[in-house]
Coordinates of N, CA and C in Angstrom, one line a residue:
Chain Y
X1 N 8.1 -15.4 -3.1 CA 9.2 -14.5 -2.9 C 8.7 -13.1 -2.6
X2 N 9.3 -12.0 -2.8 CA 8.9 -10.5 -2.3 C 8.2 -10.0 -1.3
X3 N 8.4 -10.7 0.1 CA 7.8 -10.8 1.0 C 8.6 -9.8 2.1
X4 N 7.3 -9.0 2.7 CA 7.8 -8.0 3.7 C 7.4 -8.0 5.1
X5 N 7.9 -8.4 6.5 CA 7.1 -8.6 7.4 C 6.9 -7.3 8.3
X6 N 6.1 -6.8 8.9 CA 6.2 -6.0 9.8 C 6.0 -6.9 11.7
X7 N 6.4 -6.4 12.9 CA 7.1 -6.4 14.0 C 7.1 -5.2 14.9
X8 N 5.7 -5.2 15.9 CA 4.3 -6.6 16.2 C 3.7 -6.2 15.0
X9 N 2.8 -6.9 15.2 CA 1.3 -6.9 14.3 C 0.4 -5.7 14.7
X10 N 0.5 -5.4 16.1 CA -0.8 -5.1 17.3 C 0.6 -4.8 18.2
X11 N -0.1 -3.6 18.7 CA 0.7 -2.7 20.0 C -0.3 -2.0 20.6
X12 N -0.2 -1.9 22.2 CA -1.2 -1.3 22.8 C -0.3 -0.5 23.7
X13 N -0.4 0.9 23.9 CA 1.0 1.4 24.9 C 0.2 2.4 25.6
X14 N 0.7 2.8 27.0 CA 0.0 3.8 27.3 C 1.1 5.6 26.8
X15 N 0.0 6.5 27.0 CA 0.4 7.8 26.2 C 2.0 8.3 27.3
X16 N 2.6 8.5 26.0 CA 4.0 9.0 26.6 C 5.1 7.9 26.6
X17 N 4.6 6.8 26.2 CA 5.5 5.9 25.9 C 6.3 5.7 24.6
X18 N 7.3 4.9 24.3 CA 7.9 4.9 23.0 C 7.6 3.5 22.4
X19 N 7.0 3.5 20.8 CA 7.0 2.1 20.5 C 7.5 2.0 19.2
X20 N 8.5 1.4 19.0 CA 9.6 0.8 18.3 C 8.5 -0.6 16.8
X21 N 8.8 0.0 15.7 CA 8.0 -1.0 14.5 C 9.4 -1.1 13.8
X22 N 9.3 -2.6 13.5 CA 10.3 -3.2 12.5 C 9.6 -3.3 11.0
X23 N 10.5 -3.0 10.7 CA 9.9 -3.3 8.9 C 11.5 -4.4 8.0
X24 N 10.6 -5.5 7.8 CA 12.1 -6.6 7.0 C 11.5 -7.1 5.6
X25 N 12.5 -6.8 4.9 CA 12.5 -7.7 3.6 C 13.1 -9.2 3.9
X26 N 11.8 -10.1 3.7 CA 12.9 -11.6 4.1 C 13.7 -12.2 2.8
X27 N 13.3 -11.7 1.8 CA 14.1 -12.6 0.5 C 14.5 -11.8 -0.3
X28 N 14.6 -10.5 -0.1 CA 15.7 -9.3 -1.4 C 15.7 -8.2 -0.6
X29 N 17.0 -7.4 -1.2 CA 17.4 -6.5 -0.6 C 16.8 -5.3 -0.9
X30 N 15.9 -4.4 0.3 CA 15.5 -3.3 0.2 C 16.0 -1.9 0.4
X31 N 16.3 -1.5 -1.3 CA 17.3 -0.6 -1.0 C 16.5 0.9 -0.5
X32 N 15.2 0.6 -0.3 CA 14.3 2.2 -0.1 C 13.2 1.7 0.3
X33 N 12.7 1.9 1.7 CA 12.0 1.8 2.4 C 10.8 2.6 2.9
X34 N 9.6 2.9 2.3 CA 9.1 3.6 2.9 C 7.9 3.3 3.9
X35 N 7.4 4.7 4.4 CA 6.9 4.0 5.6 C 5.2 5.2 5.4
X36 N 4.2 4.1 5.8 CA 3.1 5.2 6.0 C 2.0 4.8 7.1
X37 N 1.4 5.7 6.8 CA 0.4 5.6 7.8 C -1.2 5.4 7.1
X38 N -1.7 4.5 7.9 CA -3.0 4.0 6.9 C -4.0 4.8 7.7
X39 N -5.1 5.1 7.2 CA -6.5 5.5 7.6 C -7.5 4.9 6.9
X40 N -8.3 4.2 7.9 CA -9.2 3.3 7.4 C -9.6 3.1 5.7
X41 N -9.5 2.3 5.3 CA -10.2 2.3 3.6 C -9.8 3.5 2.9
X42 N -8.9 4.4 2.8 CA -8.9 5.5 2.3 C -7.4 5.2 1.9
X43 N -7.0 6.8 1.4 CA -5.5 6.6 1.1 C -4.6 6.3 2.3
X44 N -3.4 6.0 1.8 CA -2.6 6.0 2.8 C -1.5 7.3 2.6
X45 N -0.8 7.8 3.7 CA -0.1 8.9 3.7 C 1.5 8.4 4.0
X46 N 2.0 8.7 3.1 CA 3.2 9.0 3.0 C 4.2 9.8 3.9
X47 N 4.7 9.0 4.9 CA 5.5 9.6 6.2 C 6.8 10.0 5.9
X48 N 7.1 9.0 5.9 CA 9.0 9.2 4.9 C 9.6 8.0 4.1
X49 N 10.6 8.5 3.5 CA 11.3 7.4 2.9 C 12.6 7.2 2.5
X50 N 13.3 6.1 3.3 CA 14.5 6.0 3.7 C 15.3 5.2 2.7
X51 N 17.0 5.4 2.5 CA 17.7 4.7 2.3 C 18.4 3.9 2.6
X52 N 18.9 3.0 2.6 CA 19.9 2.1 3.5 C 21.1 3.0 3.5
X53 N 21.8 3.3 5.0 CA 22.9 4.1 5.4 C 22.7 5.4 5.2
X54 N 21.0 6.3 5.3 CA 21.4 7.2 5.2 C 20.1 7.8 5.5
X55 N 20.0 9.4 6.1 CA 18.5 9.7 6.8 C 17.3 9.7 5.8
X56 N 16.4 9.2 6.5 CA 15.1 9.2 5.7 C 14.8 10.6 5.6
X57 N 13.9 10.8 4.7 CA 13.9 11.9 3.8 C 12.1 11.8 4.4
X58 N 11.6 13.0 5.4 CA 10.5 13.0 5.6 C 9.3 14.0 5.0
X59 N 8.3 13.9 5.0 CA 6.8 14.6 4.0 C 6.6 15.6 5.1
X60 N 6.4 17.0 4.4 CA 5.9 17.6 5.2 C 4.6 17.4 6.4
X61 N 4.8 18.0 7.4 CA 3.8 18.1 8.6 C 4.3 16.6 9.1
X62 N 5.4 15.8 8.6 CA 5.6 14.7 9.6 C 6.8 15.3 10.5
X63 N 6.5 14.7 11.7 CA 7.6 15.3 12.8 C 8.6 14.3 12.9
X64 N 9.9 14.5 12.0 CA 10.8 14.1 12.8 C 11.2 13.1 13.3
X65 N 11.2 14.3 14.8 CA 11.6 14.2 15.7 C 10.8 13.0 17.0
X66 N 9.0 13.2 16.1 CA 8.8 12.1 16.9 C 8.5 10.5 16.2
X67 N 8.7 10.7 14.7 CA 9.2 9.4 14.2 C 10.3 9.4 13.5
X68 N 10.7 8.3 14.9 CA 12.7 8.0 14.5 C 12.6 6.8 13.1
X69 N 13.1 7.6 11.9 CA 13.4 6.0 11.1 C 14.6 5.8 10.9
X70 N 15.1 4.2 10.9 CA 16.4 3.7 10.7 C 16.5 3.2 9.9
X71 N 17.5 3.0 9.0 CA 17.3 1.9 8.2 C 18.9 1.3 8.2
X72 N 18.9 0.6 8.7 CA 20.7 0.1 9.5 C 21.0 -0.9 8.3
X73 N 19.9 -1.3 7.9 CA 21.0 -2.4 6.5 C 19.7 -2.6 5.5
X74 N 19.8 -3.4 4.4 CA 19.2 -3.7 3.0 C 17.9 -4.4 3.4
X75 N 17.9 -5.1 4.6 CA 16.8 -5.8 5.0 C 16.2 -5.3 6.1
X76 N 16.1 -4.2 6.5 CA 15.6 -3.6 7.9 C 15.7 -2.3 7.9
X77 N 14.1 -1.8 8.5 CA 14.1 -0.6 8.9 C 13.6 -0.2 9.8
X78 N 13.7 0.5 11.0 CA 12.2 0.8 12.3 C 11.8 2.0 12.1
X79 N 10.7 2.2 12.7 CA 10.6 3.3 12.4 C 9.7 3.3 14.4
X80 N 9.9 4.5 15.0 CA 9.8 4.6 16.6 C 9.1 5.5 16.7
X81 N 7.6 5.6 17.3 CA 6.7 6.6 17.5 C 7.6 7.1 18.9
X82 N 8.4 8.1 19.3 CA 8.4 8.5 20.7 C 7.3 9.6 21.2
X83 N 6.8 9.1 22.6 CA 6.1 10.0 22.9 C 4.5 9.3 22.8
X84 N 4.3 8.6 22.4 CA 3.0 8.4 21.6 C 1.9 8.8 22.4
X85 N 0.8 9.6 21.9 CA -0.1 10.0 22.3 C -1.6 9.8 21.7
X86 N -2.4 9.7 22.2 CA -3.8 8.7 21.5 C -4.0 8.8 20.3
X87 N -3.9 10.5 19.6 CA -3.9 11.0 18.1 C -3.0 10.1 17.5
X88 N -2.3 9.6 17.7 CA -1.0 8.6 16.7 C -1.2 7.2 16.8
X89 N -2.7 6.9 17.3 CA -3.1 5.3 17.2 C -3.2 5.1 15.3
X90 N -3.5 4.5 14.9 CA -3.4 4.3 13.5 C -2.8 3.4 12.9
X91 N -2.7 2.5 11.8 CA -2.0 1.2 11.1 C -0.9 1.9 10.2
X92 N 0.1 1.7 10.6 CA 1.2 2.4 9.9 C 2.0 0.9 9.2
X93 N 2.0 1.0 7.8 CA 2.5 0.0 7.0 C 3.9 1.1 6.1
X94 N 4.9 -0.2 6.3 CA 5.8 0.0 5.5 C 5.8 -0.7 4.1
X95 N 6.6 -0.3 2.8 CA 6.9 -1.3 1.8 C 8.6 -1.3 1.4
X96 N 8.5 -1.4 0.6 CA 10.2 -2.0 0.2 C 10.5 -1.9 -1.2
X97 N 11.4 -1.5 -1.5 CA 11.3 -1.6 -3.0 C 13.2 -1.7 -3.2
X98 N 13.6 -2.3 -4.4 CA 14.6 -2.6 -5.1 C 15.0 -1.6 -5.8
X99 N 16.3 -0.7 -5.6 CA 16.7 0.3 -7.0 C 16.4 -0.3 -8.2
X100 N 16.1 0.7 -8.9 CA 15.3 0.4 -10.4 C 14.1 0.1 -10.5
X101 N 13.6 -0.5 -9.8 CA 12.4 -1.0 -10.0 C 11.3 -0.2 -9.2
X102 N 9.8 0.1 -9.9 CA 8.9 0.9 -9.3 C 7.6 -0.2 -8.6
X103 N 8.2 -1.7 -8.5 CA 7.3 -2.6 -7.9 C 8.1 -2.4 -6.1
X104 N 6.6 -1.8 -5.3 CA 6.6 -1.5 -3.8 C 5.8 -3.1 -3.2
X105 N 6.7 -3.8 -2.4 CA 6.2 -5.3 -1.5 C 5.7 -4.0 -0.1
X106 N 4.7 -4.6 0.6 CA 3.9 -4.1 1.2 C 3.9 -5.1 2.4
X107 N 4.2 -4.2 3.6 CA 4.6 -5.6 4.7 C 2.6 -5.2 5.4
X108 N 2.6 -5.9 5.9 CA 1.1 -6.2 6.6 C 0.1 -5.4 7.9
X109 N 1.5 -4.4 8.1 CA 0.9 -3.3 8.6 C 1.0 -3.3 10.2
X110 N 1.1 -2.7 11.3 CA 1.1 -2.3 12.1 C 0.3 -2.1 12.8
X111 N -0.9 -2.1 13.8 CA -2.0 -1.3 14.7 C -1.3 -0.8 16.0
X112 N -1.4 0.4 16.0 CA -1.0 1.1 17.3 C -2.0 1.2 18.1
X113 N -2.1 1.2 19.0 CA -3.6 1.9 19.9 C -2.3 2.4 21.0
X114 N -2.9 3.9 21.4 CA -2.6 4.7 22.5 C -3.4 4.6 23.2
X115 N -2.9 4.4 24.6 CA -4.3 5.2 25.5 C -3.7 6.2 26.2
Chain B
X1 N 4.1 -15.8 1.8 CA 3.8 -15.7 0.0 C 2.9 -14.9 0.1
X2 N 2.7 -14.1 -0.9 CA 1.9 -12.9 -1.0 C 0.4 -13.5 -1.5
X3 N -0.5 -12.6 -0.7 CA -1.4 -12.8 -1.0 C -2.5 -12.1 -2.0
X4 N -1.7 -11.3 -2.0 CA -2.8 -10.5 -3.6 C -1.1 -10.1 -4.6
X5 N -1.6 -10.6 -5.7 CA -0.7 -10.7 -6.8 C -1.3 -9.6 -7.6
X6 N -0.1 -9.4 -8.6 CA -0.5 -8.4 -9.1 C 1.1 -8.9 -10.8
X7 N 0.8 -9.4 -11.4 CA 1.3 -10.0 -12.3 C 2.3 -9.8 -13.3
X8 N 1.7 -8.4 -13.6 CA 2.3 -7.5 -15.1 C 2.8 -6.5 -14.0
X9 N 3.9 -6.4 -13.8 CA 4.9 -5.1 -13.5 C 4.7 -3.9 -14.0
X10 N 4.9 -4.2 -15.8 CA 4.2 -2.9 -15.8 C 3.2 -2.8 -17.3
X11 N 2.6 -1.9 -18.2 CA 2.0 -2.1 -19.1 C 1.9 -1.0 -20.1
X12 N 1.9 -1.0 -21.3 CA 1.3 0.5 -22.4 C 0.2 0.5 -23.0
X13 N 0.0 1.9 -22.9 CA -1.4 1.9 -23.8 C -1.1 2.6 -24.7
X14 N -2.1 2.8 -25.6 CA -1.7 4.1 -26.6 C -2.6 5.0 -25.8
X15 N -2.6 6.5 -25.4 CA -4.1 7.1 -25.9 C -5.4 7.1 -26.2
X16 N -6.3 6.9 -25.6 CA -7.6 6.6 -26.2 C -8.3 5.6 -26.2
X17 N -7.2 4.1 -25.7 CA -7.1 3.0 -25.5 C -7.8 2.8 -24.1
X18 N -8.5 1.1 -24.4 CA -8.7 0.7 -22.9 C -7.4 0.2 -22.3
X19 N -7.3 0.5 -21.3 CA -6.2 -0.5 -20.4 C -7.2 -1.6 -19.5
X20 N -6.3 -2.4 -19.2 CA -7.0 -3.3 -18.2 C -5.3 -4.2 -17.4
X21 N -5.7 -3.7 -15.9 CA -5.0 -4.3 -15.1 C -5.9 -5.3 -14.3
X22 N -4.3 -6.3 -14.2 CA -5.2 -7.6 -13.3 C -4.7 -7.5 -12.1
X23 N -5.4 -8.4 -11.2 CA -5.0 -8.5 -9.9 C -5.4 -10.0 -9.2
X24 N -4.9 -10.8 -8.6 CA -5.5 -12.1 -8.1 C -5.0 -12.2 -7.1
X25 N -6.4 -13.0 -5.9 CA -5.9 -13.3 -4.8 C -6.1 -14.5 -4.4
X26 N -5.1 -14.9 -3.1 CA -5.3 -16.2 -2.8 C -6.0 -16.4 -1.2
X27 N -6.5 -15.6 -0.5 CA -7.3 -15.3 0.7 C -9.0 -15.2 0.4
X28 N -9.7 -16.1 0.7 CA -10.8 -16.6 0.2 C -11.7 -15.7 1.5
X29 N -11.0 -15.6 2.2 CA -11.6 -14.7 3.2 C -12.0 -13.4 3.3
X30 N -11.1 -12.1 2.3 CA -11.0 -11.0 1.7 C -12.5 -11.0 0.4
X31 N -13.1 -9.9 1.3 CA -14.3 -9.5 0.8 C -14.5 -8.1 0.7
X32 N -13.6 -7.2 0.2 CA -13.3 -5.8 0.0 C -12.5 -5.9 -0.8
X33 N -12.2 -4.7 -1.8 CA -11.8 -5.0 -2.5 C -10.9 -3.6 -3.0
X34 N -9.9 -2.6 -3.1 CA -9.4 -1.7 -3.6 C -8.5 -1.3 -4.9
X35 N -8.4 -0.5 -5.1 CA -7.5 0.0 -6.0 C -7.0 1.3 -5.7
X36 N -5.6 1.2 -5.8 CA -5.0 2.5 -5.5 C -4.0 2.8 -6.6
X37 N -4.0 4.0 -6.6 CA -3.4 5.1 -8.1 C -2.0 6.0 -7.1
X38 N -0.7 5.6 -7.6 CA 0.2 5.8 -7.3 C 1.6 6.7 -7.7
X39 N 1.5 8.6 -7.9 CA 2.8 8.9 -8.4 C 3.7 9.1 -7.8
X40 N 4.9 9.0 -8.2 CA 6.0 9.2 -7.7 C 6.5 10.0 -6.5
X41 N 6.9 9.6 -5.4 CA 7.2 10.4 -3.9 C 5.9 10.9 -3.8
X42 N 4.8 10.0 -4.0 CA 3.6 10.5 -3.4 C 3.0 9.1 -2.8
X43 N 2.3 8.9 -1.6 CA 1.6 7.8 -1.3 C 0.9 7.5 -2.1
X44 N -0.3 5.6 -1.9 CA -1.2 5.9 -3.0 C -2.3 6.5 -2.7
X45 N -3.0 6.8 -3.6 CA -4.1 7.3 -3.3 C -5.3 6.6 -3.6
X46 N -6.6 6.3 -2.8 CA -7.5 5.8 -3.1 C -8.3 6.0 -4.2
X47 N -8.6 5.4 -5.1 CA -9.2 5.3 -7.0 C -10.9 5.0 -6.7
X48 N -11.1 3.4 -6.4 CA -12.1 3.0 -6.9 C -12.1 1.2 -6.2
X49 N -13.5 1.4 -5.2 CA -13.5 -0.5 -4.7 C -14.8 -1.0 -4.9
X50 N -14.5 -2.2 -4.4 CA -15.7 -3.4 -4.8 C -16.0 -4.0 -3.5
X51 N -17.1 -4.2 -3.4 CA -17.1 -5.3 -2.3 C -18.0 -6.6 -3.1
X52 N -17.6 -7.9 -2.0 CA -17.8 -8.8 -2.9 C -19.1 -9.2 -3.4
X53 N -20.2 -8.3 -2.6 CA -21.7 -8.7 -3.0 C -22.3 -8.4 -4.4
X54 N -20.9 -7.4 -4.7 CA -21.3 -7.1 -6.5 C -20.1 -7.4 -7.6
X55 N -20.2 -7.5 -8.6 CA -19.0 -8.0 -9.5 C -18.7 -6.9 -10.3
X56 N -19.4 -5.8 -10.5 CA -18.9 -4.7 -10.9 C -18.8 -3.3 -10.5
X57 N -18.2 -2.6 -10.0 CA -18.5 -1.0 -10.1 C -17.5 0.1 -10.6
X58 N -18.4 1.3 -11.2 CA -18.2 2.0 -12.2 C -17.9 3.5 -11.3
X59 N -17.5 4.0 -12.0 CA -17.2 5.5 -11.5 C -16.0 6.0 -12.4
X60 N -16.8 7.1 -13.2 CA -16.3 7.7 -14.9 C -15.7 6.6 -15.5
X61 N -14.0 7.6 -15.7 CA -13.8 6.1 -16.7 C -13.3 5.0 -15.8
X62 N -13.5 4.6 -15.1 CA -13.1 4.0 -13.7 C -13.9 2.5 -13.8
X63 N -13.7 1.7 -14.2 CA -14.2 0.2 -13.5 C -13.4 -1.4 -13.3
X64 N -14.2 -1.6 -12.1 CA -13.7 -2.7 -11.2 C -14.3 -3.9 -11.8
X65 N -13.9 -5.1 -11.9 CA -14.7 -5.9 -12.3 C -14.0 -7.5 -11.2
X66 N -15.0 -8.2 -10.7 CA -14.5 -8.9 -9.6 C -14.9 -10.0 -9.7
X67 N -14.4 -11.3 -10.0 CA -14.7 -12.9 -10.0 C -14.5 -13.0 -9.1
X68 N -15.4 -13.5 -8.1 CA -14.8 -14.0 -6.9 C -14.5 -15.6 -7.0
X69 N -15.3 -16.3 -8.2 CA -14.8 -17.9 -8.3 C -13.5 -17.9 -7.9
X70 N -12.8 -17.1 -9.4 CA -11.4 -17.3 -9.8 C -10.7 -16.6 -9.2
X71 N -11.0 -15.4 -7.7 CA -10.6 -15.0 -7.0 C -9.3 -13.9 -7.9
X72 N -9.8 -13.3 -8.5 CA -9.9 -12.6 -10.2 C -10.3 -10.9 -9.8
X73 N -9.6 -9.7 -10.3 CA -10.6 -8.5 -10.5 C -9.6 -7.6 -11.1
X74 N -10.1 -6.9 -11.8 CA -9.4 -6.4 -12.6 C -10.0 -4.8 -12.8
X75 N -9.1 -3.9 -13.0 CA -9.5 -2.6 -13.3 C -9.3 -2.2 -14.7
X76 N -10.6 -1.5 -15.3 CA -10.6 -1.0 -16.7 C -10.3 0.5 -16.8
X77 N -9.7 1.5 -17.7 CA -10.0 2.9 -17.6 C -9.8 2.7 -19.2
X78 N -10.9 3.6 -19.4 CA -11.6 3.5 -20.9 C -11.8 5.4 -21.1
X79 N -11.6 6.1 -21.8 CA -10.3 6.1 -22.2 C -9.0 6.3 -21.7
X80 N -8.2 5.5 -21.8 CA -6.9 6.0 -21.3 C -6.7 7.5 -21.4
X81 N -5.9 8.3 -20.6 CA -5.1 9.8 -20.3 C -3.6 9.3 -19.9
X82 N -3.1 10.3 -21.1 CA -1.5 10.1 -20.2 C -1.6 10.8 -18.9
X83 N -2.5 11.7 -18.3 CA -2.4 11.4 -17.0 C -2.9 11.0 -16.1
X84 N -3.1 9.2 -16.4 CA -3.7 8.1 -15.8 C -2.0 7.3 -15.6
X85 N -1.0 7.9 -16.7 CA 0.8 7.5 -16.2 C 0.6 6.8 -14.8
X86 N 1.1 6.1 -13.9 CA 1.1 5.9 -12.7 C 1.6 4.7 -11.7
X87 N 1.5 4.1 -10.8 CA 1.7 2.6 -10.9 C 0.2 2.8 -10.2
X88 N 0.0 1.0 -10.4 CA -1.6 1.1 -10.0 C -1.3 -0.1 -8.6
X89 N -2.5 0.0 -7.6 CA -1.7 -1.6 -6.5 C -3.2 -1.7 -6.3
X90 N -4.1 -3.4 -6.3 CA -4.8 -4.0 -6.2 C -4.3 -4.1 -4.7
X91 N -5.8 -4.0 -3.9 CA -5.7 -4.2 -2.6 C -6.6 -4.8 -1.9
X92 N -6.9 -5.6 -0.8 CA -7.9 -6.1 -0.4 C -8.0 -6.2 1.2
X93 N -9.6 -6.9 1.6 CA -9.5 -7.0 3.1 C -10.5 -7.5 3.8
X94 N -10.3 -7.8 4.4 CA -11.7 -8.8 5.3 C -12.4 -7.5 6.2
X95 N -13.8 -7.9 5.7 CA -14.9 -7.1 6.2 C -14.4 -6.7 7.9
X96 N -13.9 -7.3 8.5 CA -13.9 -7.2 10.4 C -12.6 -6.5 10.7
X97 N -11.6 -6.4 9.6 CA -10.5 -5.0 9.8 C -10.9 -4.4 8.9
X98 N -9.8 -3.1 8.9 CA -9.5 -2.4 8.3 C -7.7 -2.4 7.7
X99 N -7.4 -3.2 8.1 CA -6.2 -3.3 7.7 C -5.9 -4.0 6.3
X100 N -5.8 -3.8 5.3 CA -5.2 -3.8 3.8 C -4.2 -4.4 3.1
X101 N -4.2 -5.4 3.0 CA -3.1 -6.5 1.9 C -2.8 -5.9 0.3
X102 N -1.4 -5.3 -0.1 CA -1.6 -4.6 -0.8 C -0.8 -5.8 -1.9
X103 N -1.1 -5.5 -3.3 CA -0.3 -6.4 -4.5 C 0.9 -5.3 -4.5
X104 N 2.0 -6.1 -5.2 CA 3.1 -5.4 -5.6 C 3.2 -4.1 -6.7
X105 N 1.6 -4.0 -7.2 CA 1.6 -2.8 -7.9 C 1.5 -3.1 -9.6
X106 N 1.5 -2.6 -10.4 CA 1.4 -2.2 -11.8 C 1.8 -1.0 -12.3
X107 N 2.8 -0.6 -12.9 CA 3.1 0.5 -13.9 C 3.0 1.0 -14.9
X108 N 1.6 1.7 -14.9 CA 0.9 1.9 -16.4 C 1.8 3.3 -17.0
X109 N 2.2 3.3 -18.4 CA 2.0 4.0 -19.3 C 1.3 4.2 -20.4
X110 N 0.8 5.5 -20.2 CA -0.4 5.9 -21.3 C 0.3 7.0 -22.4
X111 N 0.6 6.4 -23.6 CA 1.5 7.0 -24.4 C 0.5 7.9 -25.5
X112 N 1.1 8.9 -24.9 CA 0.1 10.1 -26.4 C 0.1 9.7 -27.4

């Protein structure tokens, strides 16, 4: 159980394009979603982090306006690089977590490549 | 099904105390090995890793210890700090990415 998938795996787009990441809880309801950005072996950074029905709450120096996050119901979130430009290639992993609980399911992560 | 477990939700120490968190995986192919240290509305942050050519590594009160039989590793912090408080997430990864299979975490309390 507590399984998170992310939707693609692997994206390759050219710069100025928009690309659209799904993030789903398949077996419990994810009342808080958040979303990061991985850099190799190191920490991961903390982009934003959303509610179901209501705007994600984003970390400073993240823009916005060029990552759209949704979180339309208890099992789904996207989050939409617009614009993307080769600086924003990177593995951006979401997790999921259940009000009350400080256990985060970790979906498998994302690879962007810009060109 | 998840591939790196992570068992005890959460745990107490006293003070002064060793803690020891577990972590187990079931990808026989994951030959990296992480720990990340986790506060609140903060991402995690990178602690302390192993790769699998060795079964232990240390750094202050910081250590990794790694079975790869029992597909087994566990982190020690000797002595506990209540500001070691945190959740902890066992992570891992095959030598040819970089992309990172994280456990569901651990919620240590280190009680003064």
């Amino acid at each position: 159980g507590a399984v998170v998938s992310q939707h693609p795996s692997w994206v390759i787009c050219k710069s100025g394009t928009s690309v659209k990441i799904e993030c789903r809880s398949l077996d419990f309801q994810a009342t808080t979603m958040f979303w990061y950005r991985q850099f190799p072996k190191q920490s991961l950074m903390l982009m934003a982090t959303s509610n179901e029905g209501s705007k994600a709450t984003y970390e400073q120096g993240v823009e916005k306006d060029k990552f759209l996050i949704n979180h339309a119901s208890l099992t789904l979130s996207t989050l939409t690089v617009t614009s993307a430009h080769p600086e924003d290639s990177s593995f951006y992993i979401c997790s999921a977590e259940t009000h009350g609980t400080e256990t985060q399911y970790f979906g498998p992560g994302t690879r962007l490549l810009v060109l | 099904d998840q591939q790196v477990k992570q068992n005890s939700p959460s745990l107490s120490v006293q003070e002064g105390r060793i803690s020891i968190l577990n972590c187990d995986y079931t990808n026989s192919m994951f030959d990296y090995f992480l720990w990340y240290k986790k506060y609140p509305a903060e991402g995690p942050t990178f602690l302390i890793s192993i790769s699998s050519i060795k079964d232990k590594n240390e750094d202050g009160r910081f250590t990794v210890f790694l079975n790869k039989s029992a597909k087994h590793l566990s982190l020690h912090i000797v002595p506990s700090q209540p500001g070691d408080s945190a959740v902890y997430f066992c992570a891992a990864s095959e030598t040819s990415y970089d992309k990172v299979i994280f456990g569901p975490g651990t919620s240590l309390s280190v009680i003064p």
